[in-house]
Coordinates of C-alpha atoms in Angstrom, one line a residue:
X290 CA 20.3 -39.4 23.3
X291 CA 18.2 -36.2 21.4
X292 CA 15.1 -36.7 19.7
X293 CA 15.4 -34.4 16.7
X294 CA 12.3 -33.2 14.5
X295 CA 11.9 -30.6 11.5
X296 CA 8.4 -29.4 11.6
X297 CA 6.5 -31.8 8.7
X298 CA 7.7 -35.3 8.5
X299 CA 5.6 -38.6 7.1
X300 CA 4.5 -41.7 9.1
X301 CA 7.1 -43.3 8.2
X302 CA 9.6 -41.0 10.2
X303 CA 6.5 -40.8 13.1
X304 CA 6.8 -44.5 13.3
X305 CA 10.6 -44.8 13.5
X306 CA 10.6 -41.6 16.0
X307 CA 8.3 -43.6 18.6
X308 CA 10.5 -46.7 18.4
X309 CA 13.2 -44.6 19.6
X310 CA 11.7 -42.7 22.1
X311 CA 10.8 -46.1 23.7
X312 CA 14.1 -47.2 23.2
X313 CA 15.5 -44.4 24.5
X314 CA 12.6 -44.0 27.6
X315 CA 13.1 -47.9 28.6
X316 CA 17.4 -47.0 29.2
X317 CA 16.2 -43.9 30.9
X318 CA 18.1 -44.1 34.6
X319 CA 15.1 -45.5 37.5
X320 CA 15.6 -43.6 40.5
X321 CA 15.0 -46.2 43.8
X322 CA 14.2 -44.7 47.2
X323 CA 14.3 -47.0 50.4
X324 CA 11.6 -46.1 52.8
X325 CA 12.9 -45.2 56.1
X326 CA 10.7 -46.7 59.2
X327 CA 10.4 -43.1 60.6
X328 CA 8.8 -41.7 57.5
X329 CA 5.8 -41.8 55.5
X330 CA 6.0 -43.1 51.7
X331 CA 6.8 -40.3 49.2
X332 CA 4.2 -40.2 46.6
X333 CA 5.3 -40.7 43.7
X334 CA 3.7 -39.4 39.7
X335 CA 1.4 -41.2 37.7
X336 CA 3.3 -43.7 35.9
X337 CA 4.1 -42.9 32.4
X338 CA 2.7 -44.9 29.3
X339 CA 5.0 -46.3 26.9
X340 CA 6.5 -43.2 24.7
X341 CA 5.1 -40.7 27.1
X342 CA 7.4 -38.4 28.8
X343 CA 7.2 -35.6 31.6
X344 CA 7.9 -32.1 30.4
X345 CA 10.3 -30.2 32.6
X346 CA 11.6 -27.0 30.5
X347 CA 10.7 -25.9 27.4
X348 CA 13.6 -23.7 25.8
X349 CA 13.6 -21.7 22.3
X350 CA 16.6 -21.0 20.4
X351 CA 16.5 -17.7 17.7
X352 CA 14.5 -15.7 19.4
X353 CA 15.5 -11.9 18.7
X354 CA 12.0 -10.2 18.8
X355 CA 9.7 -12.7 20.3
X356 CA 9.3 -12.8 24.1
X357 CA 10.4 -16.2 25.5
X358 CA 7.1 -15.7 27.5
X359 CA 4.4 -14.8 24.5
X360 CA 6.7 -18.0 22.5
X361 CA 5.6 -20.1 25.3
X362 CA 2.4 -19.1 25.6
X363 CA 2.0 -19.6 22.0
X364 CA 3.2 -23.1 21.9
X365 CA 0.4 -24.4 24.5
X366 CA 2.9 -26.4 26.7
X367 CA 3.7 -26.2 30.4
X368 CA 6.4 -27.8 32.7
X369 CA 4.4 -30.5 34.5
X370 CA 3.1 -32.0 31.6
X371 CA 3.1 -35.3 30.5
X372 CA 3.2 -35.0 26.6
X373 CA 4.6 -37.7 24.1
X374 CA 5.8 -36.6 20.4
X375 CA 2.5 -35.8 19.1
X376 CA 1.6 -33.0 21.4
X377 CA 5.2 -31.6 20.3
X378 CA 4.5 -31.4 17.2
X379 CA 1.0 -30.2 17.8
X380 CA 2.7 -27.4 19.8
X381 CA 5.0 -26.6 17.1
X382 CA 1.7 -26.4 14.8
X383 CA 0.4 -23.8 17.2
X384 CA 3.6 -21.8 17.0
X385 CA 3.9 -21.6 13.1
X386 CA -0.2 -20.5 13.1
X387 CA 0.8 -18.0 15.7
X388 CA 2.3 -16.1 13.1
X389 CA 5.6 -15.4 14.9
X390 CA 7.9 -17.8 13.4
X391 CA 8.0 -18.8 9.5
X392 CA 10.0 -21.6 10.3
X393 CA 10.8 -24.0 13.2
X394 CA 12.4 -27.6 14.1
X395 CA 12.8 -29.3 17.5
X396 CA 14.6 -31.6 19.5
X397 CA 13.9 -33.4 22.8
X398 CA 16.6 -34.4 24.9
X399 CA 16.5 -35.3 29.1
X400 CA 14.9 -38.8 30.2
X401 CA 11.2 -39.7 30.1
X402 CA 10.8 -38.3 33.9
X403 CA 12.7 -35.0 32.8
X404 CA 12.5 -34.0 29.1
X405 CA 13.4 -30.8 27.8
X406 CA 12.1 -29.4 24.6
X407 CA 13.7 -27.0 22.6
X408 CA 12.2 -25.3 19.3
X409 CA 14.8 -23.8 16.9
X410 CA 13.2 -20.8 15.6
X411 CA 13.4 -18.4 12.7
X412 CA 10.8 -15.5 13.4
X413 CA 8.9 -14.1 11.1
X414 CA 9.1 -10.9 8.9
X415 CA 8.8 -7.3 11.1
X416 CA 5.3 -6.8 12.8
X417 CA 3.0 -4.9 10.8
X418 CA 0.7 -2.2 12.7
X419 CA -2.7 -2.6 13.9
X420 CA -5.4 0.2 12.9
X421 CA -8.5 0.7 15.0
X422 CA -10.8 2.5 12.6
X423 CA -13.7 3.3 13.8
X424 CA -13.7 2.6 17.5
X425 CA -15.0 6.3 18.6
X426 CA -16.2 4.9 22.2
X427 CA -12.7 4.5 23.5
X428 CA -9.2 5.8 23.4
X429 CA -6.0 4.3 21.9
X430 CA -4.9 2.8 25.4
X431 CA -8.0 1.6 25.9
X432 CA -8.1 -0.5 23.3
X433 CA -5.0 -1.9 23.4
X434 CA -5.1 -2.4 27.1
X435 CA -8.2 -4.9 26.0
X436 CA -6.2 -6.3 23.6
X437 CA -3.5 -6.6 26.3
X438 CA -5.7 -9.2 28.0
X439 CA -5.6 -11.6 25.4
X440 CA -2.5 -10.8 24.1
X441 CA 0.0 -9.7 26.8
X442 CA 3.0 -9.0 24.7
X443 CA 0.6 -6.4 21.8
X444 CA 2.7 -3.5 21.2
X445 CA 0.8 -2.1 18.8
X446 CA 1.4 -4.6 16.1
X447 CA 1.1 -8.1 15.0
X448 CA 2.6 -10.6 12.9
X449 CA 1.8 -10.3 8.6
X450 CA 0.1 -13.9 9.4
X451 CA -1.0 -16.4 12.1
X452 CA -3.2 -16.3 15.0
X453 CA -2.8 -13.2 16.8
X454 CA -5.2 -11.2 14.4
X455 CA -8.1 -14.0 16.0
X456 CA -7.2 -13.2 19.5
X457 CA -7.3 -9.2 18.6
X458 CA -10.8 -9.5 16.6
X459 CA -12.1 -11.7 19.6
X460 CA -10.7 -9.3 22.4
X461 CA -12.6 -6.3 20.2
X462 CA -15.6 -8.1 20.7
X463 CA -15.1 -8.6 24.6
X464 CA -14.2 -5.3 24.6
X465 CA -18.0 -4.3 22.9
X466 CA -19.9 -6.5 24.4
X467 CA -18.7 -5.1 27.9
X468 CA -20.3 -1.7 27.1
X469 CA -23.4 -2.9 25.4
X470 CA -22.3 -1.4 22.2
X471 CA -23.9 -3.2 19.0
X472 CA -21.7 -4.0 16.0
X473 CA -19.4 -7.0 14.8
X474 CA -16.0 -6.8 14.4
X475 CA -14.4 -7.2 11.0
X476 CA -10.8 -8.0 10.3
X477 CA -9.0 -7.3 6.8
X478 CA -5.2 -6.8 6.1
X479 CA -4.8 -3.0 4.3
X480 CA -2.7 -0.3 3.7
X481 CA -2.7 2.8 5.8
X482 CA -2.1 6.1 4.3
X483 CA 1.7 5.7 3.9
X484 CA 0.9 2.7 1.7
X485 CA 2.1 0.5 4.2
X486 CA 0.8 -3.1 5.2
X487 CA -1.9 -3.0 8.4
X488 CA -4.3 -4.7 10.0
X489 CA -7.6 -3.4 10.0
X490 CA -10.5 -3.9 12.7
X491 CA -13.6 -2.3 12.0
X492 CA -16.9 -2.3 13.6
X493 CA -19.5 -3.2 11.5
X494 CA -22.7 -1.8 11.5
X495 CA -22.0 0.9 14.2
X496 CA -24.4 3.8 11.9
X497 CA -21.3 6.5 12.9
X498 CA -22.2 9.5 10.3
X499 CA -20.0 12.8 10.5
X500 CA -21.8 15.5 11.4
X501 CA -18.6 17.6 12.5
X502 CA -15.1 17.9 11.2
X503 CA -12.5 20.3 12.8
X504 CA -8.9 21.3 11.8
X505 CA -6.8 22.6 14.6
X506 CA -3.6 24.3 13.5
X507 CA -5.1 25.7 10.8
X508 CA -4.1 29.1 9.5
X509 CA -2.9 29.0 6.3
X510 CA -5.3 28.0 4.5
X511 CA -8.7 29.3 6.8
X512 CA -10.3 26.1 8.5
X513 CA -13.5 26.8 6.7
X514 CA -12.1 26.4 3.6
X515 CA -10.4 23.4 4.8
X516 CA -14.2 22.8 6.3
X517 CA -15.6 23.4 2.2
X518 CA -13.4 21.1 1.1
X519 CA -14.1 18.2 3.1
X520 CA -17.5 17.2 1.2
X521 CA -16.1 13.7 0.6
X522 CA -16.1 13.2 4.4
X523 CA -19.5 15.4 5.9
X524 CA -22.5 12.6 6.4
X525 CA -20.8 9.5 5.5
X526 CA -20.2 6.8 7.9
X527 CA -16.7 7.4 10.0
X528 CA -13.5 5.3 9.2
X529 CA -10.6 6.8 10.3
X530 CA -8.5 5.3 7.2
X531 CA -10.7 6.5 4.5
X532 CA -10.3 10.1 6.7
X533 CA -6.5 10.2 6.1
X534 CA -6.3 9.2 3.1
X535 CA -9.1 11.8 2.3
X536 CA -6.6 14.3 3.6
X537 CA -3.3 12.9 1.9
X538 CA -5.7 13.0 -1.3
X539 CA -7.6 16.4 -1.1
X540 CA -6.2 18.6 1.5
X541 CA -2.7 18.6 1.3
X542 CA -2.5 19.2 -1.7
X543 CA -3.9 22.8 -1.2
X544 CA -1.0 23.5 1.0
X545 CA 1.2 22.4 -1.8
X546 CA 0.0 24.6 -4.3
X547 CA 0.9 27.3 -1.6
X548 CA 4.6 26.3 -1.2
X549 CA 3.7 25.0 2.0
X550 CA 5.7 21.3 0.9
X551 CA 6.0 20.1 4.5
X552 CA 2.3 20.4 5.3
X553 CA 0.9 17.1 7.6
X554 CA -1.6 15.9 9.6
X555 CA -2.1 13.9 12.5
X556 CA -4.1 10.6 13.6
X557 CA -7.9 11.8 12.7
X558 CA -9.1 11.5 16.3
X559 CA -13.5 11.4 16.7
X560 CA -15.8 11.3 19.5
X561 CA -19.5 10.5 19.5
X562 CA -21.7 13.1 18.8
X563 CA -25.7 13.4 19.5
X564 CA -27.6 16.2 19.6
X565 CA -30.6 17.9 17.1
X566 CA -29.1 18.1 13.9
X567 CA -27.0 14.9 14.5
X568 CA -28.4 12.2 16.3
X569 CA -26.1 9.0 16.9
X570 CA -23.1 11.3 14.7
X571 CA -19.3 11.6 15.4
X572 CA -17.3 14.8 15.4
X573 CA -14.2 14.5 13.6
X574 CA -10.4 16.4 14.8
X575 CA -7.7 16.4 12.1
X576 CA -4.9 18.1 13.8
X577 CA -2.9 20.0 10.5
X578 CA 0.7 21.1 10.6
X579 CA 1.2 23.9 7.9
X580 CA 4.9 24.0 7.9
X581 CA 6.3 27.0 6.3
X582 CA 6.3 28.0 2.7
X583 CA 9.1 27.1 0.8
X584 CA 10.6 29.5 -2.5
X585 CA 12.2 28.0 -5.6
X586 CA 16.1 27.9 -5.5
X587 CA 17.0 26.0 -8.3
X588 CA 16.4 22.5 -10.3
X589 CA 19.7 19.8 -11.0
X590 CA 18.8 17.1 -14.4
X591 CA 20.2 14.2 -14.1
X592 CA 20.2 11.2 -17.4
X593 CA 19.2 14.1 -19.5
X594 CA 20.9 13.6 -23.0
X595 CA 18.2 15.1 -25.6
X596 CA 17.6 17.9 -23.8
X597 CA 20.6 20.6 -22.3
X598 CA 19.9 21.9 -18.6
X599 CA 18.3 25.3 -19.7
X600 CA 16.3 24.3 -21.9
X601 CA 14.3 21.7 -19.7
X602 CA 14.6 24.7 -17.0
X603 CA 12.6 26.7 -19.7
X604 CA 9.9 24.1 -20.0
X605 CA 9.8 23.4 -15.6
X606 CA 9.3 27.3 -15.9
X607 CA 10.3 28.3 -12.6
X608 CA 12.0 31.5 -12.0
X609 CA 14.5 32.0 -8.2
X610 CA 12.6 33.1 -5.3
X611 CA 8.9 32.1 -6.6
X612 CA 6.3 30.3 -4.3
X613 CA 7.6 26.4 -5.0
X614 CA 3.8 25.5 -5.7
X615 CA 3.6 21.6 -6.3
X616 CA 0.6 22.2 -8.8
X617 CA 3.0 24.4 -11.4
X618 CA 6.1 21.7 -10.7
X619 CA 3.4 19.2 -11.7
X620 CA 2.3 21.1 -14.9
X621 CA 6.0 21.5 -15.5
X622 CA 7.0 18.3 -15.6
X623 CA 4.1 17.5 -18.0
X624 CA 5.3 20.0 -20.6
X625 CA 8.7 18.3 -20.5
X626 CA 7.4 15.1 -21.3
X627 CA 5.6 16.9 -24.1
X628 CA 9.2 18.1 -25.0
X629 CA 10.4 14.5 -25.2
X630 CA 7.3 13.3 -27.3
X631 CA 7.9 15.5 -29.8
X632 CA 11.3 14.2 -30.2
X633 CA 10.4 10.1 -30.4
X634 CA 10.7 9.7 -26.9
X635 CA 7.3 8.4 -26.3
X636 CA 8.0 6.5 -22.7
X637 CA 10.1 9.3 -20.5
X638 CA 10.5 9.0 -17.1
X639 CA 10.9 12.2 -14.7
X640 CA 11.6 11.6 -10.8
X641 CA 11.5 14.5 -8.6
X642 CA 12.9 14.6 -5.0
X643 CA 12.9 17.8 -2.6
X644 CA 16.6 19.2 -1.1
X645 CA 15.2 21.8 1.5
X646 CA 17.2 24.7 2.8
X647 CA 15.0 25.4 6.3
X648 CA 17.5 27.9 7.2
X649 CA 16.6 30.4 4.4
X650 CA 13.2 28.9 3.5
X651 CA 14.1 27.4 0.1
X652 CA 13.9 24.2 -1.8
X653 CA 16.5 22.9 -4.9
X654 CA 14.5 19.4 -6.8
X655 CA 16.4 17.0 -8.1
X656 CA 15.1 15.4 -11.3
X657 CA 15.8 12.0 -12.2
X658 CA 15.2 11.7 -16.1
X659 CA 14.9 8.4 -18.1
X660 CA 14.3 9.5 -21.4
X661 CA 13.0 6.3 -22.8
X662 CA 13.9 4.6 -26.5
X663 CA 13.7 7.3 -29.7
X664 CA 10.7 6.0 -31.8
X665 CA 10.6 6.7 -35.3
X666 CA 7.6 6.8 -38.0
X667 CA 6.3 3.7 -39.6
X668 CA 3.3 3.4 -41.6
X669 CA 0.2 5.9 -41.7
X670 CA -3.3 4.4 -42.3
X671 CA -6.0 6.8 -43.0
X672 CA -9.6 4.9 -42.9
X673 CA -13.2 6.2 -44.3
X674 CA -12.1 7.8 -47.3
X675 CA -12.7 6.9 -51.3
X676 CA -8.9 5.6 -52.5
X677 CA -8.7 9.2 -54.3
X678 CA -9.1 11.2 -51.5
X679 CA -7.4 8.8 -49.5
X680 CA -4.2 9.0 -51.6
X681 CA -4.5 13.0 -51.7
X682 CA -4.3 13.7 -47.8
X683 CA -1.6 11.4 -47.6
X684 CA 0.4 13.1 -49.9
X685 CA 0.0 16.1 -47.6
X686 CA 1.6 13.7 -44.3
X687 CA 4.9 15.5 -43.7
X688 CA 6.3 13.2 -41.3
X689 CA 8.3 10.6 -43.3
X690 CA 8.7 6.7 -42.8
X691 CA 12.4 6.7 -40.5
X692 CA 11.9 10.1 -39.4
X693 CA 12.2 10.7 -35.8
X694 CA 8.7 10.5 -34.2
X695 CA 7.1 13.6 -33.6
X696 CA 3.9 13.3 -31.2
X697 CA 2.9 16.5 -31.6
X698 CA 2.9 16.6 -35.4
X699 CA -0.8 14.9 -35.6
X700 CA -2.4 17.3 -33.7
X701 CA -1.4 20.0 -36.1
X702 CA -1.9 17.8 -39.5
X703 CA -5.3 17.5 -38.2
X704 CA -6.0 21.6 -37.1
X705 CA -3.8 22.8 -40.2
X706 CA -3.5 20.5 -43.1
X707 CA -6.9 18.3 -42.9
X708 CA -8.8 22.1 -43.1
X709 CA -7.0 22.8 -46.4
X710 CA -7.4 19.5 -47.7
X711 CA -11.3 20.1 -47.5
X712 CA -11.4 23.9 -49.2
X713 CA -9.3 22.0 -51.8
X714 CA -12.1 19.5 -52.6
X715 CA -14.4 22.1 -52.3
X716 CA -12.9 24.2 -55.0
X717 CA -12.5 21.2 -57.0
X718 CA -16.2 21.3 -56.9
X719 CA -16.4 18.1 -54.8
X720 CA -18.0 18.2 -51.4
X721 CA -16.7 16.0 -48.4
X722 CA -19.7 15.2 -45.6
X723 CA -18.9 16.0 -42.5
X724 CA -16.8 13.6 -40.7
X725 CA -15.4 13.2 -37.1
X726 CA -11.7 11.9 -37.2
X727 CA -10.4 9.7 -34.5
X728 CA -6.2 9.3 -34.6
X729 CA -4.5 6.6 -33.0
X730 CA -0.9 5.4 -32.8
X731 CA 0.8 1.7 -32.6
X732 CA 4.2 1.9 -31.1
X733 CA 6.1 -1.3 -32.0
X734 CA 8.4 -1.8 -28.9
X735 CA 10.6 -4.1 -30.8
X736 CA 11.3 -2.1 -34.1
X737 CA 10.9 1.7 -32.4
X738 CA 8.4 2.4 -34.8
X739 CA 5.5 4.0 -34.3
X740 CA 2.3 3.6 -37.0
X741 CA -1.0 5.6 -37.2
X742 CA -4.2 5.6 -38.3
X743 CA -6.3 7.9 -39.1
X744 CA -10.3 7.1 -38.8
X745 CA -12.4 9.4 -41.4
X746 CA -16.2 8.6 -39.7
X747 CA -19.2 9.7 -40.9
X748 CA -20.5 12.6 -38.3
X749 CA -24.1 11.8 -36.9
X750 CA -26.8 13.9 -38.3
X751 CA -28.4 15.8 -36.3
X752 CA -32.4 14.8 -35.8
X753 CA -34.8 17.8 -36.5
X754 CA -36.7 19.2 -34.0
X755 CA -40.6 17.5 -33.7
X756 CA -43.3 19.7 -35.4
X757 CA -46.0 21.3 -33.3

């Protein structure tokens, strides 16, 4: 007979479980030994309590990138014990807070002197990386040599959930404590500078200012102005996270600009620093890796339809062989969904993706366009004015109810026409005073209409100067 258990069940399946075990325990075989005259008595186990049974294997079927051994020392059972179905399922608690399974059932089959338990498993999603980020005291291996003591199976990472991120914060602590180095450890789940999911441990309270910050591999772009640029990370308190992603945010762009679209970094390494100017400080290596600078080669559209090839080449504005500066692709791109505004395409979308040619140096983009729905005019508003004047610049609107949108054409209504309107009131002998105009638009996402208003406010008069 198996015992058979899904992980969560109600009393009423607890209580019919125990009947059977005893049922099933009180037809268990009895082994019966006759003593021999020339021996001593074999001593025999602690007799077992009614629905008690002696563990003698504990198996686990599904595992793929769980450990049979770190499973079993996650479950908190041994061979030896005497357990009954209570501390199964308390073991199979343990296992789901572990982290490394989202799901789990078990059986229990053997006899009540010999019982085997086996946990069906289904592990959980891919371990996510651990990020040490301010531990300047010690090295990588160090720390996860620590962590190895608590956790014999840590690669590195750890499950999205569960226990293990407990065990790593408390090993930390050990690991602190055993150098007399003040600070708490702090645990939060984060993103590292890929954007990918990590767990963070911090040390809280450390005082770790930067007083140095070094760029090996620099050449390029000069390390001191690499140095210049690094404001945002000079005399605040060290985290190795907010460091690369200071990087990512600041620096490489400035190889970018330079053509230089390969251009990396590695793992911010620091070491404590003391000395005059810097007492109780940490200097700071960022390791750079230029790459080489790449030269324009060409663009390829793709899902353009209101725009040809060439003429979105015209507004990208590259010309072959130039310096394939991300900054100018950047302004590029901006112009073309300019382009698109001012033909009612008010949402475009424009996806870029690098094809390098490392032989020769030279990089083709491929554009991705989604042009969006064509908006068209609807209603125009125009706010602050007396009705006569109101009804007089809106004769001068240009831009007709079911025309195609055209985003650009209030910028020049207001530079051109709003002007003319006001030297024509002015040779009508009627003076307008001075307003500031604020414009807005409504795009209606259902009818592909777009309305605006136009807000005539008064303009604040200026205070005169106090008198002497």
């Amino acid at each position: 007979m198996i015992l058979f258990r899904p992980r969560g069940y109600s009393n009423r399946m607890r209580a019919r479980t125990s009947f059977l075990t005893l049922c099933f325990f009180a037809l268990a075989p009895i082994a019966v030994s006759r003593a021999q005259p020339t021996q001593q008595p074999t001593q025999q186990p602690p007799a077992l309590a009614a629905g008690q049974m002696r563990l003698a294997k504990i198996e686990f079927v599904g595992l793929e990138r769980v450990k049979q051994e770190e499973a079993l020392a996650a479950s908190g059972l041994a061979a030896g014990q005497v357990i009954d179905i209570a501390a199964v399922d308390a073991a199979s608690e343990r296992l789901v807070q572990s982290g490394l399974f989202r799901n789990l059932n078990y059986s229990v089959k053997g006899t009540s002197d010999a019982a085997t338990v086996v946990f069906k498993v289904e592990e959980a999603a891919r371990n996510v990386p651990v990020v040490f980020d301010n531990f300047v005291w010690f090295t990588e291996e160090e720390l996860r040599d620590a962590v190895r003591r608590k956790v014999p199976s840590f690669d590195g990472a750890a499950p999205p959930g569960g226990a293990m991120t407990e065990a790593i914060k408390t090993a930390l602590r050990d690991l602190l404590q055993s150098r007399k180095i003040e600070g708490a450890i702090e645990y939060m789940p984060a993103a590292d500078a890929a954007n990918r999911l990590a767990h963070l441990f911090t040390v809280k309270g450390a005082g770790l200012r930067v007083c140095e910050v070094h760029y090996p591999g620099a050449g390029g772009i000069p390390e001191r102005e690499l140095v210049e640029n690094s404001s945002g990370i000079f005399n605040n308190e060290y985290s190795r996270t907010f460091v690369a992603s200071y990087v990512e945010a600041t620096l490489l762009p400035l190889y970018r600009e330079r053509g230089r679209l390969r251009a990396s970094y590695r793992t911010p390494q620091a070491q404590p620093l003391s000395n005059a100017e810097c007492e109780a400080g940490v200097s700071v290596t960022i390791p750079i890796e230029e790459g080489v600078i790449y030269t324009w080669e060409r663009a390829v559209w793709n899902g353009n339809h209101a725009f040809t090839a060439a003429e979105l080449d015209a507004a990208l504005g590259f010309k072959a062989g130039e310096v394939a500066g991300i900054k100018k692709i950047e302004k590029g791109v901006v112009e073309i969904k300019k382009a698109y505004g001012r033909k009612g395409h008010l949402t475009p979308g424009v996806r870029s993706a690098p094809d390098f040619d490392d032989a020769n140096r030279r990089v083709a983009f491929r554009f991705e366009v989604d042009e969006g729905p064509q908006y068209r005019m609807g209603e125009l508003f125009i706010t602050g004015l007396p009705e006569i004047e109101t009804n007089n610049l809106r004769g001068r609107w240009r831009l007709l109810s079911k025309e195609v949108f055209d985003t650009g054409y209030i910028g020049e209504f207001l530079k051109n026409s709003v002007p003319e309107f006001g030297k024509d009131m002015m040779r009508a002998g009627q003076r307008l005073p001075p307003f500031k105009i604020e414009s807005s638009i409504t795009p209606n996402r259902e009818s592909h209409t777009v309305d605006v208003t136009l807000n005539f406010k008064p303009a604040p008069t200026p205070t005169p100067p106090p008198i002497p």
